[in-house]
Short mmCIF file of C-alpha atoms in Angstrom, two decimals:
data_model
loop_
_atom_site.label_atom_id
_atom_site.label_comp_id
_atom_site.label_asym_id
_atom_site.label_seq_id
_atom_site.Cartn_x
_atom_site.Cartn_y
_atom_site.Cartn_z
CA UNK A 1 15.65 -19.08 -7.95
CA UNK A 2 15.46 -19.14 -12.12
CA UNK A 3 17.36 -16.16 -13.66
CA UNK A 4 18.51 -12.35 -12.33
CA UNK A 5 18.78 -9.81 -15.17
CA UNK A 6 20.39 -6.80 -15.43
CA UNK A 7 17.47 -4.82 -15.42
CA UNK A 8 17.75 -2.00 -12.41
CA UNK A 9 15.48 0.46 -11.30
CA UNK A 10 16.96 2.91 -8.90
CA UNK A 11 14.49 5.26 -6.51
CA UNK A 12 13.84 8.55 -8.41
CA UNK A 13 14.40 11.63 -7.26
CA UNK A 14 11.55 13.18 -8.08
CA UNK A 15 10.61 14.49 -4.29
CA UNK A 16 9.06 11.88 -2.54
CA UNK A 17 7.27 9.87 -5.10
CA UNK A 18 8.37 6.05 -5.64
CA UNK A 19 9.71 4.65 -9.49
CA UNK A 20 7.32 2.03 -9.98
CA UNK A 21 7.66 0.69 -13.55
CA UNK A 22 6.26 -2.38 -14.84
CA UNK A 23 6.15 -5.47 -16.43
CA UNK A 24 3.94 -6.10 -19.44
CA UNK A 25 3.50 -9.42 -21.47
CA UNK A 26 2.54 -9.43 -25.07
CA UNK A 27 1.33 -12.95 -26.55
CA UNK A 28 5.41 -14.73 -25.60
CA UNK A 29 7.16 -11.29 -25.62
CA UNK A 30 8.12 -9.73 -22.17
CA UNK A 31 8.70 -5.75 -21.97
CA UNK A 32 10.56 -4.27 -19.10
CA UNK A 33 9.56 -0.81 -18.55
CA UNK A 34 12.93 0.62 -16.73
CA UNK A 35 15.44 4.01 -15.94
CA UNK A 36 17.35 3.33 -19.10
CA UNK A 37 14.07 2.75 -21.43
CA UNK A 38 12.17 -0.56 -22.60
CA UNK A 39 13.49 -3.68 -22.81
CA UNK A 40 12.48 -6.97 -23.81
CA UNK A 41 12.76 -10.89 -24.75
CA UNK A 42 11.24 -13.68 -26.28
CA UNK A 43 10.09 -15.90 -23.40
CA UNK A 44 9.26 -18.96 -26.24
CA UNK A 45 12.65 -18.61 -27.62
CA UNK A 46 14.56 -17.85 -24.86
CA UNK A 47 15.82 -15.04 -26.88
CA UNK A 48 18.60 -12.20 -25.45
CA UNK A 49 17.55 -8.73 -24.00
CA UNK A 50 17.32 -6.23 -26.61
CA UNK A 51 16.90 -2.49 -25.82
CA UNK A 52 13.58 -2.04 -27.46
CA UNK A 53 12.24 1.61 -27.43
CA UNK A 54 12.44 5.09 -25.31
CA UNK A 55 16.62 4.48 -25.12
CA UNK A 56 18.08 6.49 -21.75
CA UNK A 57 14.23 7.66 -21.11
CA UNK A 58 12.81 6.07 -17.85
CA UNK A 59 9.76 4.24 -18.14
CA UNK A 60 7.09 3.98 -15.88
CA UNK A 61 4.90 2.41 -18.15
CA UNK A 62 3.79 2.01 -22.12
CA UNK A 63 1.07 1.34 -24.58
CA UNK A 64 1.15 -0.27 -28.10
CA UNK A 65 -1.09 -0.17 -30.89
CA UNK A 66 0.82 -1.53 -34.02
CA UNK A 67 3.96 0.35 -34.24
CA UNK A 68 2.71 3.29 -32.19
CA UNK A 69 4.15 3.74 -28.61
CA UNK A 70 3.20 5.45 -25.85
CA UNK A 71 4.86 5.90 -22.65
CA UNK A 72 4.73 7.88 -19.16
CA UNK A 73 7.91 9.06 -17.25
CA UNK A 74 8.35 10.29 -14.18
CA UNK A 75 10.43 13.38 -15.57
CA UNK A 76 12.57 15.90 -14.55
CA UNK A 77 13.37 16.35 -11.07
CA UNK A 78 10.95 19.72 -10.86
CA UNK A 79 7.97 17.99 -12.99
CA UNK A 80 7.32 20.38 -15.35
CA UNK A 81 8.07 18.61 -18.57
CA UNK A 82 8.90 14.92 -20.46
CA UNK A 83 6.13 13.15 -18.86
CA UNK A 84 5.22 11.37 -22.22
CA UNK A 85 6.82 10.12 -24.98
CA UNK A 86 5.23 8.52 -28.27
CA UNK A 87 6.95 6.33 -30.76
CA UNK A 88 5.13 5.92 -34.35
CA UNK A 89 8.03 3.82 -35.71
CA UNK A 90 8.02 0.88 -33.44
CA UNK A 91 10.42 2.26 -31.19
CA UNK A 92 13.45 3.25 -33.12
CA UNK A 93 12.35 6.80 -32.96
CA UNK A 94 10.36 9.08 -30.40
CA UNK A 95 9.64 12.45 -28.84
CA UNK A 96 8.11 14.46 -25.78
CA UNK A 97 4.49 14.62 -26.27
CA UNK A 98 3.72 15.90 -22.66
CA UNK A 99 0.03 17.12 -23.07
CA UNK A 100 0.22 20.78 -21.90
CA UNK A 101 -3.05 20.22 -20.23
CA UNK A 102 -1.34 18.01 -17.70
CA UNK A 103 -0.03 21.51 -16.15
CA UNK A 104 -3.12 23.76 -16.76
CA UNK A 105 -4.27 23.04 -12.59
CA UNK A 106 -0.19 22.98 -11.11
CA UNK A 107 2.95 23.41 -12.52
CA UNK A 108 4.32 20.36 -10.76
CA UNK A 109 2.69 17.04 -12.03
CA UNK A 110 3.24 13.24 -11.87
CA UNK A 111 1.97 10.35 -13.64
CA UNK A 112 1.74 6.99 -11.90
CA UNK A 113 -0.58 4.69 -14.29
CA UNK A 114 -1.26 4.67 -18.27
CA UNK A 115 -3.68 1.87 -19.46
CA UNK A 116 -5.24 0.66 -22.78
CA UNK A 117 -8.41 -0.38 -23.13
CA UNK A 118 -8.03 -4.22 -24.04
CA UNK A 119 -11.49 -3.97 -26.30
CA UNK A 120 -9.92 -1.03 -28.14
CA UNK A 121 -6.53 -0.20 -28.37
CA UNK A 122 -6.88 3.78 -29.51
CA UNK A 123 -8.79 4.30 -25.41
CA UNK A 124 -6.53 4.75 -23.00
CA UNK A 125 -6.25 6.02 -19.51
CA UNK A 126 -4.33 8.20 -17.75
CA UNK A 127 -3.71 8.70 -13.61
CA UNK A 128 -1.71 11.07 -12.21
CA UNK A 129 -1.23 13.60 -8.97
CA UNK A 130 -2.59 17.03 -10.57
CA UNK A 131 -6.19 15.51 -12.32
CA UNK A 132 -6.79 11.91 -10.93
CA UNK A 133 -8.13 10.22 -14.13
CA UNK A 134 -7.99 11.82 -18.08
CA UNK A 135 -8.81 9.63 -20.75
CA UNK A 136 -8.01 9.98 -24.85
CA UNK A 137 -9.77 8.19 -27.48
CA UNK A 138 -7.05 8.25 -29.90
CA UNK A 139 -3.96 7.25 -28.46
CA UNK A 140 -3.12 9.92 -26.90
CA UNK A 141 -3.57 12.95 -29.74
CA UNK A 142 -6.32 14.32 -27.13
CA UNK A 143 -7.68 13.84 -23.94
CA UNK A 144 -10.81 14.31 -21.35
CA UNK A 145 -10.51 14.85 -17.87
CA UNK A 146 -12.54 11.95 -16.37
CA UNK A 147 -12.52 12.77 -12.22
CA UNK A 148 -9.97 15.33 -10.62
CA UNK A 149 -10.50 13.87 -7.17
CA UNK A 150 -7.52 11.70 -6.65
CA UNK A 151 -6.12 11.00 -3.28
CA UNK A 152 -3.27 13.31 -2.68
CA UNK A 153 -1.06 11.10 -0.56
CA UNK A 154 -0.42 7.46 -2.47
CA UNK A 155 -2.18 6.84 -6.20
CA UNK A 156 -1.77 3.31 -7.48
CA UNK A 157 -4.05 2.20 -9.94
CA UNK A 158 -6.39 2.63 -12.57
CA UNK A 159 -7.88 -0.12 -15.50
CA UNK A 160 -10.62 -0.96 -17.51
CA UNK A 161 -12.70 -4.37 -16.38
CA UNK A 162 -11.27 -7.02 -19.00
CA UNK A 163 -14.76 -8.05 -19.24
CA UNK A 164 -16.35 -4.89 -19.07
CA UNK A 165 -14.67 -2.14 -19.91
CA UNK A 166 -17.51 0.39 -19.31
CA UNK A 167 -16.31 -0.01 -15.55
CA UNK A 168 -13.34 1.65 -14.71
CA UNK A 169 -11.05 1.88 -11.19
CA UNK A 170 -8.69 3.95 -9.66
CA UNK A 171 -7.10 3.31 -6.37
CA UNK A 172 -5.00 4.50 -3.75
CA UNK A 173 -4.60 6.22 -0.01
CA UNK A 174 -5.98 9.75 0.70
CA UNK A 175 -3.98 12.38 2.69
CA UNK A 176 -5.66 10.44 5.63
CA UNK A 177 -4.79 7.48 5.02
CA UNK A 178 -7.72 5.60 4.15
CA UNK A 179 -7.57 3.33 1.28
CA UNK A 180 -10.24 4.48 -1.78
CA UNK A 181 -11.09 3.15 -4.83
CA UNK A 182 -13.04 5.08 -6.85
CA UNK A 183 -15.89 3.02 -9.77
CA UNK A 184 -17.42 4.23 -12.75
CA UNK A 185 -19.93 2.16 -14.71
CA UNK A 186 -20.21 4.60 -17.29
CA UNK A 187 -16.95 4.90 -18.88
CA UNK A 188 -16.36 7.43 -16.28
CA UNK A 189 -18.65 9.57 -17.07
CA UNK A 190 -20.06 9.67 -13.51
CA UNK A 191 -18.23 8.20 -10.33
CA UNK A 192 -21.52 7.59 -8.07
CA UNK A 193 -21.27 7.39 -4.13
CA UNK A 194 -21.33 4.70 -1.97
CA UNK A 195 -22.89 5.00 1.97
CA UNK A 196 -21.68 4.87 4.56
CA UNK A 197 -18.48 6.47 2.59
CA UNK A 198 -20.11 9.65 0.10
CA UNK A 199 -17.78 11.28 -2.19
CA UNK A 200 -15.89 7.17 -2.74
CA UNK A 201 -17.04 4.25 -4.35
CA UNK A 202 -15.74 2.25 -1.55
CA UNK A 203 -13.61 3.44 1.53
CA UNK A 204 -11.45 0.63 3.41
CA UNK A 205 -12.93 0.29 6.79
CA UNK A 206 -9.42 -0.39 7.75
CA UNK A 207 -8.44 3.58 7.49
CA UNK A 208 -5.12 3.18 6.82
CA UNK A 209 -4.11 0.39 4.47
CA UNK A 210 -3.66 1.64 0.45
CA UNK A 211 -5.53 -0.07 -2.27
CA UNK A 212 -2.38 -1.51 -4.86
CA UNK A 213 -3.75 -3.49 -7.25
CA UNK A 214 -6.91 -4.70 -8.17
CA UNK A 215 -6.85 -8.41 -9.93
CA UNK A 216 -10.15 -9.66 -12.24
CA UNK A 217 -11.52 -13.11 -12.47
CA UNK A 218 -10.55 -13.95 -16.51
CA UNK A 219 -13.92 -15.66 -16.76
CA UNK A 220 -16.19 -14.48 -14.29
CA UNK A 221 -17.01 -10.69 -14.24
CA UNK A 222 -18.26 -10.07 -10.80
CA UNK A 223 -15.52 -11.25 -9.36
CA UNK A 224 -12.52 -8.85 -8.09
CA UNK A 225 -9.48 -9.45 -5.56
CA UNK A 226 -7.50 -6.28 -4.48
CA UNK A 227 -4.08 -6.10 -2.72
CA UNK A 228 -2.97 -3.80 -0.33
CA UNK A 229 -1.00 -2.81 3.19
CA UNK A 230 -1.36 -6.30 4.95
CA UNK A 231 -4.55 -6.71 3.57
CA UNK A 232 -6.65 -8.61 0.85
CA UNK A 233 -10.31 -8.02 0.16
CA UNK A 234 -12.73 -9.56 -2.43
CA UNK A 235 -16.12 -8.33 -4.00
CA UNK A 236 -18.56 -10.80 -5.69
CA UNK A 237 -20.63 -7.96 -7.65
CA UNK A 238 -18.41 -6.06 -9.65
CA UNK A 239 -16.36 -4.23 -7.69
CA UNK A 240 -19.33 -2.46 -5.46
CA UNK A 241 -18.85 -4.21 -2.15
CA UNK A 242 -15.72 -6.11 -0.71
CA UNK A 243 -15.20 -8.42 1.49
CA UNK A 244 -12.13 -7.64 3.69
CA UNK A 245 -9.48 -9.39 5.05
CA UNK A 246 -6.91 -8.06 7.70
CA UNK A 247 -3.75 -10.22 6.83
CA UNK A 248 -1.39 -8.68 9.69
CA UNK A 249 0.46 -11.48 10.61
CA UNK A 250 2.05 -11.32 7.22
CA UNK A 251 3.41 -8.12 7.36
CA UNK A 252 3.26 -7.51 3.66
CA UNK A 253 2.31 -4.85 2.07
CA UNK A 254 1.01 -6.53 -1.05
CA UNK A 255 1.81 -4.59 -4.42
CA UNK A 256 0.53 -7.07 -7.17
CA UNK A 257 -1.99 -9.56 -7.37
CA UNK A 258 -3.26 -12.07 -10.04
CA UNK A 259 -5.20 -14.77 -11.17
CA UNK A 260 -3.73 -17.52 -12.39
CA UNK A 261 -6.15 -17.81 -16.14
CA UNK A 262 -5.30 -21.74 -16.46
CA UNK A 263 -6.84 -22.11 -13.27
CA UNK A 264 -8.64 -19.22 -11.97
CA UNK A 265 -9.48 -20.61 -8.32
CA UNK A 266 -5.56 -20.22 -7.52
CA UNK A 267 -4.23 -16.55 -6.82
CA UNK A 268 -0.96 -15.27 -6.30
CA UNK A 269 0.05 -12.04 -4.41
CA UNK A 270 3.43 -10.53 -3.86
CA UNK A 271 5.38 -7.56 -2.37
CA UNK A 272 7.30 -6.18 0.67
CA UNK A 273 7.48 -7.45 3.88
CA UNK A 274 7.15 -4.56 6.44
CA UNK A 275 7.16 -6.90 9.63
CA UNK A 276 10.52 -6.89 8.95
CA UNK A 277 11.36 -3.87 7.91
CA UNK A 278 15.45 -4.08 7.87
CA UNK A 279 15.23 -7.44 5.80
CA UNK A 280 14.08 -6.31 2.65
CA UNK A 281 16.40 -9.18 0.68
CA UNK A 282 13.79 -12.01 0.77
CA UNK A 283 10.81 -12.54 -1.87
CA UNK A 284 7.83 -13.81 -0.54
CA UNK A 285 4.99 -15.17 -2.55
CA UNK A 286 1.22 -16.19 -0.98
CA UNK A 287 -1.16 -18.16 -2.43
CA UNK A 288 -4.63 -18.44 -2.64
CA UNK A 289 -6.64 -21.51 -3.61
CA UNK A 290 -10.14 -21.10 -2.68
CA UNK A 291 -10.13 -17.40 -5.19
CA UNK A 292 -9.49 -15.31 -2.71
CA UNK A 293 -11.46 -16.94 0.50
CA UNK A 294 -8.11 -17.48 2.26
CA UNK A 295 -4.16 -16.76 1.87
CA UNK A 296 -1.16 -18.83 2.92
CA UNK A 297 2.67 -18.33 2.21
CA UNK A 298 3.90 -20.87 -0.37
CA UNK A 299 7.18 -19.18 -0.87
CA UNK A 300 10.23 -17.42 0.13
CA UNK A 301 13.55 -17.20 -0.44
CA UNK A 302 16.22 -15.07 0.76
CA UNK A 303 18.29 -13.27 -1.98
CA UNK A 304 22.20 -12.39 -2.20
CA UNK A 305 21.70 -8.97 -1.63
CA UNK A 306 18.93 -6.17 -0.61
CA UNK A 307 16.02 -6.95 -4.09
CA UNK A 308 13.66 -4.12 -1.93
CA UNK A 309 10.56 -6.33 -2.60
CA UNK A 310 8.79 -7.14 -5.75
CA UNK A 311 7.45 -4.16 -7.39
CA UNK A 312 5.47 -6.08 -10.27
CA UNK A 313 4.62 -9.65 -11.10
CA UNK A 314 3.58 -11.70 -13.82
CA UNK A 315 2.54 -15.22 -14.73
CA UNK A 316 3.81 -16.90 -18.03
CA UNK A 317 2.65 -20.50 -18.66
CA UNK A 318 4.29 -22.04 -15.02
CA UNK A 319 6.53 -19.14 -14.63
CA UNK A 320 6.57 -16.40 -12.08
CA UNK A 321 8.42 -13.43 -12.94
CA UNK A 322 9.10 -11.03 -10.37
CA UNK A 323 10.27 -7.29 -10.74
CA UNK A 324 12.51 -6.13 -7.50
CA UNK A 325 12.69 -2.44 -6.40
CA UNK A 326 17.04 -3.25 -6.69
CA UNK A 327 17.77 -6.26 -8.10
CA UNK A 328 16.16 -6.72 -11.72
CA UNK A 329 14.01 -9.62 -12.41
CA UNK A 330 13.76 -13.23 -11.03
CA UNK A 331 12.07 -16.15 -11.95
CA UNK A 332 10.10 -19.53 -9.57
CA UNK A 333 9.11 -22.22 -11.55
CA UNK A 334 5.92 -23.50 -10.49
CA UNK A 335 6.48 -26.84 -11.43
CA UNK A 336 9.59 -27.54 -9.41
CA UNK A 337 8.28 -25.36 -6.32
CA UNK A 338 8.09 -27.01 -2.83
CA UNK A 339 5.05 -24.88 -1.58
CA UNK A 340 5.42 -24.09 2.20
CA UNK A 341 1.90 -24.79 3.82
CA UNK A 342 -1.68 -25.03 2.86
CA UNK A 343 -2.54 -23.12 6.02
CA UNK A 344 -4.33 -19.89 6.31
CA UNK A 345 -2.24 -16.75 7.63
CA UNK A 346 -3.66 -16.20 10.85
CA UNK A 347 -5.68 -13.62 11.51
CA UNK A 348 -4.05 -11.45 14.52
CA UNK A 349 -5.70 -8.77 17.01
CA UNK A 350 -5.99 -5.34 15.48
CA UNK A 351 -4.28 -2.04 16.97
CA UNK A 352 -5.83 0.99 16.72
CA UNK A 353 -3.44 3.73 17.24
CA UNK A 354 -4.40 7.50 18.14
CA UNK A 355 -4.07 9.99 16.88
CA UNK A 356 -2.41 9.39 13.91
CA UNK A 357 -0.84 11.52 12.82
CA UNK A 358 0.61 12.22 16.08
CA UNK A 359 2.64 15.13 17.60
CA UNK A 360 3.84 13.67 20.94
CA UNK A 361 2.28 10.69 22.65
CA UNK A 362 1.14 7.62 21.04
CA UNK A 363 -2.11 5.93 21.93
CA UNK A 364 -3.14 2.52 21.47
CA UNK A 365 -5.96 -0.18 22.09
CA UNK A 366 -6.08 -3.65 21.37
CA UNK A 367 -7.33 -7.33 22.51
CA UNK A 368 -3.33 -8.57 22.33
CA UNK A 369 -1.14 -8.23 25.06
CA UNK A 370 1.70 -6.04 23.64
CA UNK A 371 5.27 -6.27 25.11
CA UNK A 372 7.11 -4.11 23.37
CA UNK A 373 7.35 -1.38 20.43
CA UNK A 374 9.43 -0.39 17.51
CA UNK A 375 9.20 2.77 15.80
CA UNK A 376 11.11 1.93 12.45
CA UNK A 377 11.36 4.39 9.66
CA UNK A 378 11.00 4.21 5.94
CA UNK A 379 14.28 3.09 5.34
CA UNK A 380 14.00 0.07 7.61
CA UNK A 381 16.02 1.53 10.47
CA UNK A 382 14.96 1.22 14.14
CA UNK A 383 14.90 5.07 15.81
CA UNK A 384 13.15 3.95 19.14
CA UNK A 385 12.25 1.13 21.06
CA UNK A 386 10.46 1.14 23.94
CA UNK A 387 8.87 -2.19 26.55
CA UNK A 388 5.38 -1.85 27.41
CA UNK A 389 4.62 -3.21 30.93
CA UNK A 390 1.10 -4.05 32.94
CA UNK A 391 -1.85 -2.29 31.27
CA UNK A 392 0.09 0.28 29.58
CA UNK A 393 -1.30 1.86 26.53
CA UNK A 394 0.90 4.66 25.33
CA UNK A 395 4.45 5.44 23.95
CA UNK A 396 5.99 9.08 23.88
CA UNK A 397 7.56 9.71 20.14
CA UNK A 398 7.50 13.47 20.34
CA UNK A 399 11.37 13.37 19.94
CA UNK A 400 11.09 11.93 16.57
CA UNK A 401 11.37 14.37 13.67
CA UNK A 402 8.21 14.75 11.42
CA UNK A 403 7.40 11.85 8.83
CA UNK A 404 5.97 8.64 7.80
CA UNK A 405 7.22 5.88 11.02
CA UNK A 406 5.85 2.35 11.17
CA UNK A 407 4.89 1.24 14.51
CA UNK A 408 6.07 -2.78 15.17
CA UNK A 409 3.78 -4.22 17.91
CA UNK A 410 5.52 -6.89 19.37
CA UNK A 411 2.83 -9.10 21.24
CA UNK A 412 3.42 -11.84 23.87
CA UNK A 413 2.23 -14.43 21.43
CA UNK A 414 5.51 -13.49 19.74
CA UNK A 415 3.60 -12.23 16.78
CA UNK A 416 4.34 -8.98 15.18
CA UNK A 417 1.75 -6.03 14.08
CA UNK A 418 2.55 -3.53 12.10
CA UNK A 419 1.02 0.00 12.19
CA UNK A 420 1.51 2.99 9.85
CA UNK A 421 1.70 6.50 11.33
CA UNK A 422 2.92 9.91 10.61
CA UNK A 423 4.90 12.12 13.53
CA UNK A 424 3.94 16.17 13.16
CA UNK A 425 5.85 19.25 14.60
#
């Protein structure tokens, strides 16, 4: 499947929070964002990896304005320092430039997104744990707090609308698990409420499914696609309503999404699979040609060893590249691809489980007739099973220690549902 590079991006062990770095394309030049600093190549020529900037630094993510760099890390293990670094040399030199307003509301801080303004280079955005949203207006030398009320559980990602950069996102999943995004139209000035959900700009009716990624139509501004935990959703008016879709028969939590600018009605969406939970060695990659109306699987392939699902994707010319949580970067060639099916994932009963989180027994309700269920944790390994007979609607987990469990629903249509829940003391 193309070409593997020996680009790796171990977990970090900063606490709990995931190493997400990124991928970012610059007219033919791709930049790898990675544990050991940035790296990059000349797609057009084919050119060899050079180290680039940030050397033995890890990466989450940069911005560039002429020869000035600017990057977020995730740190030191107790967060209190080299969160930032800037470059004003192209690269061959740079320094911490952690603002100290970062820890002026907690000592221990993390920063997950930083984003330039693709009208103006010198605005840039910054989300992290301790203030939700800060924004500078000159690369970085100072900055505003925009909105402190991040989610507090999962934070994935903020951005400017391409088109209209007076609008501005952040998204993620709250402490209870309901996916937010949060809109300004105002260049965050003011983050306005939207009913039924005050205090959000839009709550996922789902509860539980995080907000990744949210992907813009390169010509048409009112049109938005966001990816997510086995779900898609799309809004035709700028981000202010969406219209959901529950994929759960794919099991994939989807962590990037994109339109495809030579032909914007085709969408691509990529992640982990979390139906199967233990088999984390195989890329999927769905497809959407309608914009976002419907999804189907167009490709997979199983890997040599354990890639831990694509973290990032981007599109050059007819090129997919992927970036895996283990196993650097890969490569599908559109043109050569045999796409799977043109047929819709299906659209399975829901399970609502209760409560969640849950201290001892499990309740559930749903239209499927479930057979059995697995209780797998986040490392992929199965810690109970149990086989639901007759009407049965409950499992007892309250000998499972306290933590983040997903719940496999195996149904007696021999589909799969997948279910996130936390186990208390």
């Amino acid at each position: 499947m193309g070409f593997t590079q020996k680009i790796i991006t171990p977990a970090s062990d900063r606490f709990f929070i995931a190493y997400r770095p990124k991928l970012q394309l610059l007219n033919d030049t791709l930049y790898v964002s990675s544990n050991t600093g940035i790296y990059r190549k000349d797609l057009k020529q084919d050119s060899d990896w050079e180290l680039y900037a940030f050397k033995d630094v890890a990466v989450i993510e940069f911005v560039k304005n002429g020869d000035n760099l600017l990057a977020i890390s995730p740190g030191t293990k107790s967060g209190t320092d080299s969160l930032m670094f800037i470059s004003g040399d192209n690269g061959k030199t740079s320094e911490n430039c952690t603002p100290q307003h970062l820890f002026e509301q907690a000592s221990y801080n993390y920063p997950y997104r930083i984003v330039q303004n693709p009208q103006n280079p010198n605005s840039i955005l910054l989300f992290h744990s301790c203030y939700g949203l800060s924004k500078s207006e000159d690369f970085g030398k100072s900055w505003k707090n925009l909105n402190d009320a991040c989610g507090g559980y999962q934070d994935w990602f903020a951005g400017f609308h391409p088109l209209d950069t007076t609008v501005i996102f952040y998204t993620g999943e709250t402490a209870y698990f309901a996916g937010y995004i949060y809109r300004s139209e105002d260049n965050g000035l003011t983050w306005p409420s939207y009913m039924p959900y005050p205090g959000f700009s839009y709550l996922h009716p789902g509860g539980d499914n995080c907000i990744h990624h949210i992907a813009f139509h390169p010509d048409d501004a009112n049109v938005l696609v966001y990816s997510g935990e086995m779900t898609v959703a799309k809004s035709t008016d700028k981000g202010i309503n969406w219209q959901v879709q529950d994929l759960y028969d794919s099991g994939m939590y989807f962590y990037k999404i994109l339109f495809d600018e030579e032909n914007p009605g085709y969408l691509y969406a990529s992640g982990i699979c979390r139906k199967y939970s233990n088999k984390n060695d195989t890329i999927f990659v769905y497809r959407s040609t309608d914009t976002g109306e419907s999804w189907h699987l167009a490709y997979k392939e199983v890997l040599d060893s354990d890639c831990g699902g694509v973290i990032d994707m981007l599109k050059y010319h007819n090129r997919l590249i992927f970036y895996t949580n283990n196993s650097g970067l890969f490569e599908l060639d559109l043109n050569t691809t045999s796409i799977l099916s043109n047929q819709a994932i299906r659209v399975e009963p829901d399970i609502i489980v209760s409560p969640n989180p849950v201290r001892g027994i499990l309740h559930f309700e749903t239209d499927a007739i479930v057979r059995g269920i697995d209780i797998v944790d986040i490392s992929g390994r199965t810690v109970r099973k149990t086989i639901i007979s007759g009407y049965e609607k409950t499992m007892d987990i309250s000998m499972l220690s306290a933590g983040v469990y997903f719940a496999v629903f195996h149904t007696a249509e021999g589909n799969d549902i997948v279910k996130k829940i936390v186990k208390t003391l």
